Coordinates of C-alpha atoms and ligand atoms in Angstrom, one line a residue:
M1 CA 50.9 -13.0 28.4
P2 CA 48.6 -10.0 27.9
L3 CA 50.2 -6.9 26.4
T4 CA 49.6 -3.6 28.2
V5 CA 50.3 -0.4 26.2
Q6 CA 51.9 2.2 28.5
P7 CA 51.7 5.9 27.4
S8 CA 55.0 7.3 26.2
S9 CA 56.9 9.8 28.3
A10 CA 56.0 12.5 25.8
T11 CA 52.3 11.7 26.2
Q12 CA 52.6 11.7 30.0
T13 CA 54.4 15.1 29.9
S14 CA 51.7 16.6 27.6
R15 CA 48.9 15.3 29.9
A16 CA 50.6 16.7 32.9
T17 CA 51.1 20.1 31.2
S18 CA 47.5 20.2 30.1
F19 CA 46.3 19.3 33.7
A20 CA 48.5 22.1 35.1
K21 CA 47.1 24.6 32.6
Q22 CA 43.5 23.5 33.5
A23 CA 44.3 23.8 37.2
L24 CA 45.4 27.4 36.8
Q25 CA 42.3 28.2 34.8
V26 CA 40.0 26.6 37.4
L27 CA 41.8 28.3 40.3
K28 CA 41.5 31.8 38.6
A29 CA 37.8 31.2 37.8
W30 CA 37.1 30.0 41.4
M31 CA 38.7 33.1 42.9
K32 CA 36.2 35.2 41.0
Q33 CA 33.1 33.0 41.4
P34 CA 33.7 30.4 44.1
T35 CA 30.1 29.2 44.6
Q36 CA 29.4 28.9 40.9
V37 CA 32.7 27.2 39.9
A38 CA 32.5 25.0 43.0
T39 CA 35.9 23.4 42.8
I40 CA 39.5 24.6 43.0
C41 CA 40.9 21.6 41.1
P42 CA 40.1 20.1 37.7
S43 CA 38.5 16.7 37.6
S44 CA 41.1 13.9 38.0
P45 CA 41.6 11.0 35.6
F46 CA 39.9 8.8 38.3
L47 CA 36.7 10.8 37.7
T48 CA 36.9 11.5 34.0
E49 CA 37.6 7.9 33.2
N50 CA 34.7 6.7 35.4
I51 CA 32.4 9.1 33.5
A52 CA 33.6 8.6 30.0
E53 CA 34.6 4.9 29.7
R54 CA 31.0 3.6 29.5
E55 CA 29.1 1.8 26.8
C56 CA 26.4 4.5 26.8
V57 CA 29.0 7.2 25.9
R58 CA 30.6 5.0 23.2
C59 CA 27.3 4.3 21.6
A60 CA 25.8 7.8 21.9
S61 CA 25.0 9.9 18.9
S62 CA 24.6 13.0 21.1
V63 CA 25.8 13.9 24.5
V64 CA 25.2 17.1 26.5
E65 CA 27.6 18.2 29.2
L66 CA 26.4 20.7 31.8
G67 CA 29.3 22.5 33.6
P68 CA 32.3 21.3 31.5
G69 CA 34.6 23.8 33.3
A70 CA 38.1 23.9 31.8
G71 CA 37.3 20.8 29.7
G72 CA 38.8 17.8 31.4
T73 CA 35.6 15.8 31.4
T74 CA 34.8 17.1 27.9
S75 CA 38.1 15.7 26.4
A76 CA 37.6 12.4 28.2
L77 CA 34.0 12.1 26.7
L78 CA 35.3 13.0 23.2
S79 CA 38.0 10.3 23.5
Q80 CA 35.3 7.7 23.8
M81 CA 32.6 9.0 21.6
R82 CA 31.8 7.9 18.0
P83 CA 33.4 9.8 15.1
D84 CA 29.9 10.9 13.9
S85 CA 28.5 12.0 17.3
R86 CA 28.0 15.4 18.8
L87 CA 28.8 16.9 22.2
L88 CA 27.1 20.1 23.3
A89 CA 29.0 21.6 26.3
I90 CA 27.1 24.3 28.3
E91 CA 29.2 26.3 30.7
K92 CA 28.0 29.2 32.8
T93 CA 31.4 30.7 33.7
A94 CA 32.5 32.7 30.7
A95 CA 36.2 32.5 31.8
F96 CA 36.2 28.8 30.7
M97 CA 35.3 29.6 27.1
D98 CA 38.9 30.0 25.9
A99 CA 39.9 26.6 27.4
L100 CA 36.9 24.9 25.8
Q101 CA 37.6 26.5 22.4
E102 CA 41.1 25.1 22.6
I103 CA 39.6 21.6 22.2
T104 CA 39.6 21.6 18.4
D105 CA 37.2 18.7 17.7
P106 CA 34.5 19.2 15.1
R107 CA 32.1 17.1 17.2
L108 CA 32.2 19.6 20.1
T109 CA 29.9 22.7 20.4
P110 CA 31.0 24.7 23.4
L111 CA 28.8 27.5 24.6
I112 CA 28.4 29.9 27.4
G113 CA 25.0 29.4 28.9
D114 CA 23.0 28.3 31.8
A115 CA 21.9 24.7 32.4
A116 CA 18.6 26.2 33.5
D117 CA 18.0 27.1 29.8
L118 CA 18.7 23.5 28.6
I119 CA 15.6 23.0 26.6
E120 CA 16.0 26.3 24.7
L121 CA 19.7 25.7 24.1
L122 CA 19.1 22.2 22.7
E123 CA 16.5 23.6 20.3
R124 CA 18.7 26.5 19.2
N125 CA 21.6 24.1 18.5
Q126 CA 19.4 21.4 16.8
I127 CA 20.8 18.6 18.9
G128 CA 17.6 16.7 19.3
R129 CA 17.2 14.3 22.3
P130 CA 20.5 13.5 23.8
D131 CA 21.4 9.8 24.7
V132 CA 23.6 10.9 27.6
I133 CA 23.6 14.1 29.8
V134 CA 26.7 14.6 32.1
S135 CA 26.5 17.2 34.8
G136 CA 29.1 18.8 37.0
V137 CA 26.8 21.6 38.0
P138 CA 26.9 22.1 41.8
F139 CA 23.3 21.3 42.6
S140 CA 23.8 21.8 46.3
S141 CA 24.7 25.5 45.7
L142 CA 21.6 26.2 43.6
S143 CA 18.3 27.3 45.0
P144 CA 16.0 24.2 45.4
S145 CA 13.6 25.6 42.7
V146 CA 16.4 26.1 40.1
A147 CA 18.0 22.7 40.9
K148 CA 14.6 21.0 40.6
A149 CA 13.8 22.8 37.3
I150 CA 17.2 21.8 35.8
V151 CA 16.7 18.1 36.7
E152 CA 13.2 18.2 35.4
S153 CA 14.4 19.6 32.1
V154 CA 17.2 16.9 32.0
Y155 CA 14.5 14.2 32.4
E156 CA 12.3 15.8 29.8
V157 CA 14.9 16.1 27.0
L158 CA 16.8 12.8 27.6
K159 CA 16.0 10.1 25.1
P160 CA 14.0 7.2 26.6
G161 CA 16.6 4.7 27.7
G162 CA 19.1 7.5 28.0
T163 CA 21.6 8.0 30.9
F164 CA 22.0 10.9 33.3
I165 CA 25.4 11.1 35.0
A166 CA 26.0 13.7 37.7
Y167 CA 29.2 14.0 39.8
Q168 CA 28.7 15.8 43.1
V169 CA 30.3 16.4 46.4
R170 CA 26.9 16.3 48.2
S171 CA 23.9 14.2 47.5
D172 CA 21.2 16.9 47.1
I173 CA 20.7 16.0 43.5
D174 CA 19.3 12.7 44.5
D175 CA 16.3 14.5 46.1
Y176 CA 15.5 16.1 42.8
A177 CA 16.3 13.2 40.5
R178 CA 14.9 10.2 42.4
P179 CA 11.2 11.1 42.1
L180 CA 11.7 11.2 38.3
F181 CA 14.3 8.5 37.5
G182 CA 14.1 6.2 40.6
P183 CA 17.1 5.3 42.7
P184 CA 20.6 6.0 41.3
H185 CA 23.6 3.9 41.0
A186 CA 26.2 5.8 43.1
K187 CA 29.9 5.3 43.0
L188 CA 32.3 7.2 45.3
I189 CA 35.6 8.4 43.7
P190 CA 37.8 8.8 46.8
L191 CA 40.9 9.8 45.0
N192 CA 39.4 12.8 43.2
L193 CA 40.1 16.2 44.8
P194 CA 37.6 16.7 46.4
P195 CA 36.3 13.1 46.8
L196 CA 32.9 12.9 45.2
T197 CA 30.2 10.6 44.1
V198 CA 29.2 9.8 40.5
F199 CA 25.4 9.3 40.4
T200 CA 23.9 7.5 37.4
W201 CA 20.3 7.3 36.4
Q202 CA 18.7 5.7 33.4
K203 CA 15.5 7.0 32.0
L204 CA 13.0 4.2 31.4
E205 CA 12.2 3.2 27.8
A206 CA 8.8 4.6 26.8
S207 CA 7.1 1.2 27.0
N208 CA 8.5 0.4 30.5
A209 CA 7.5 3.9 31.6
S210 CA 3.9 3.3 30.6
N211 CA 3.9 -0.2 32.2
A212 CA 5.1 1.4 35.5
D213 CA 2.1 3.8 35.5
Ligands
SAM301 C1 32.8 20.8 39.3 S1 33.0 22.0 38.0 C2 33.3 21.1 36.6 C3 34.6 20.4 36.5 C4 35.0 20.1 35.1 N1 34.0 19.2 34.4 C5 36.4 19.4 35.0 O1 36.5 18.5 34.3 O2 37.3 19.9 35.7 C6 31.4 22.6 37.8 C7 31.2 23.5 36.7 O3 29.8 23.9 36.5 C8 29.7 25.2 36.1 N2 28.3 25.7 36.4 C9 27.8 26.1 37.6 N3 26.5 26.4 37.5 C10 26.2 26.2 36.2 C11 25.0 26.3 35.4 N4 23.8 26.8 36.0 N5 25.0 26.0 34.1 C12 26.1 25.6 33.5 N6 27.3 25.4 34.1 C13 27.3 25.7 35.5 C14 30.8 25.9 36.8 O4 31.1 27.1 36.2 C15 31.9 24.9 36.8 O5 32.7 25.0 35.6

């Protein structure tokens, strides 16, 4: 009979406390900058597990997260990533910096910055070409020119064969990403608050890309 390991009640209590703390941080930040923060509730385990529990995350030597917020997705990614990997987390809302700095993991570099400056931030932090880019940035609230420029820079910096994962309430991002990456794999997470879709694109390997020309 297969053995399933249940989290202890102490672990469950600590997870609940940390979720409640993140919920308060997100609510406070949302009250000051609702359009930018774009959510009143931290990401649920239904969402964070869908994003983090993937082969591409487990194998990655570097991951970039755009819009980590209070760090729920960040912790989930770190829980799956290799011991020798790096995670650069770029967050525009300065109020989340304390929460991100509380994640004491040497693999993590949290910084306050704008996803629109992705190329420059990668160069400055010597991260090279990431294997995976995860984004919670609310593309539907951005101007089309800024949204398009961010997705173009994601495509440019991502390693060939790399993965772009974006979790969104609306599907505007598909309009910007599809011309570059092709059609996404889309999975609805109905039990997240709010329900949203995780879009996944893979950048073609260089040889496939030139064959497709
Ligand atoms: C949906 S929330 C992220 C939720 C978070 N990952 C979690 O686990 O709870 C979107 C985040 O994107 C951030 N954001 C919005 N515009 C941004 C931008 N241009 N660059 C970086 N972060 C941005 C917001 O401040 C917010 O924290």
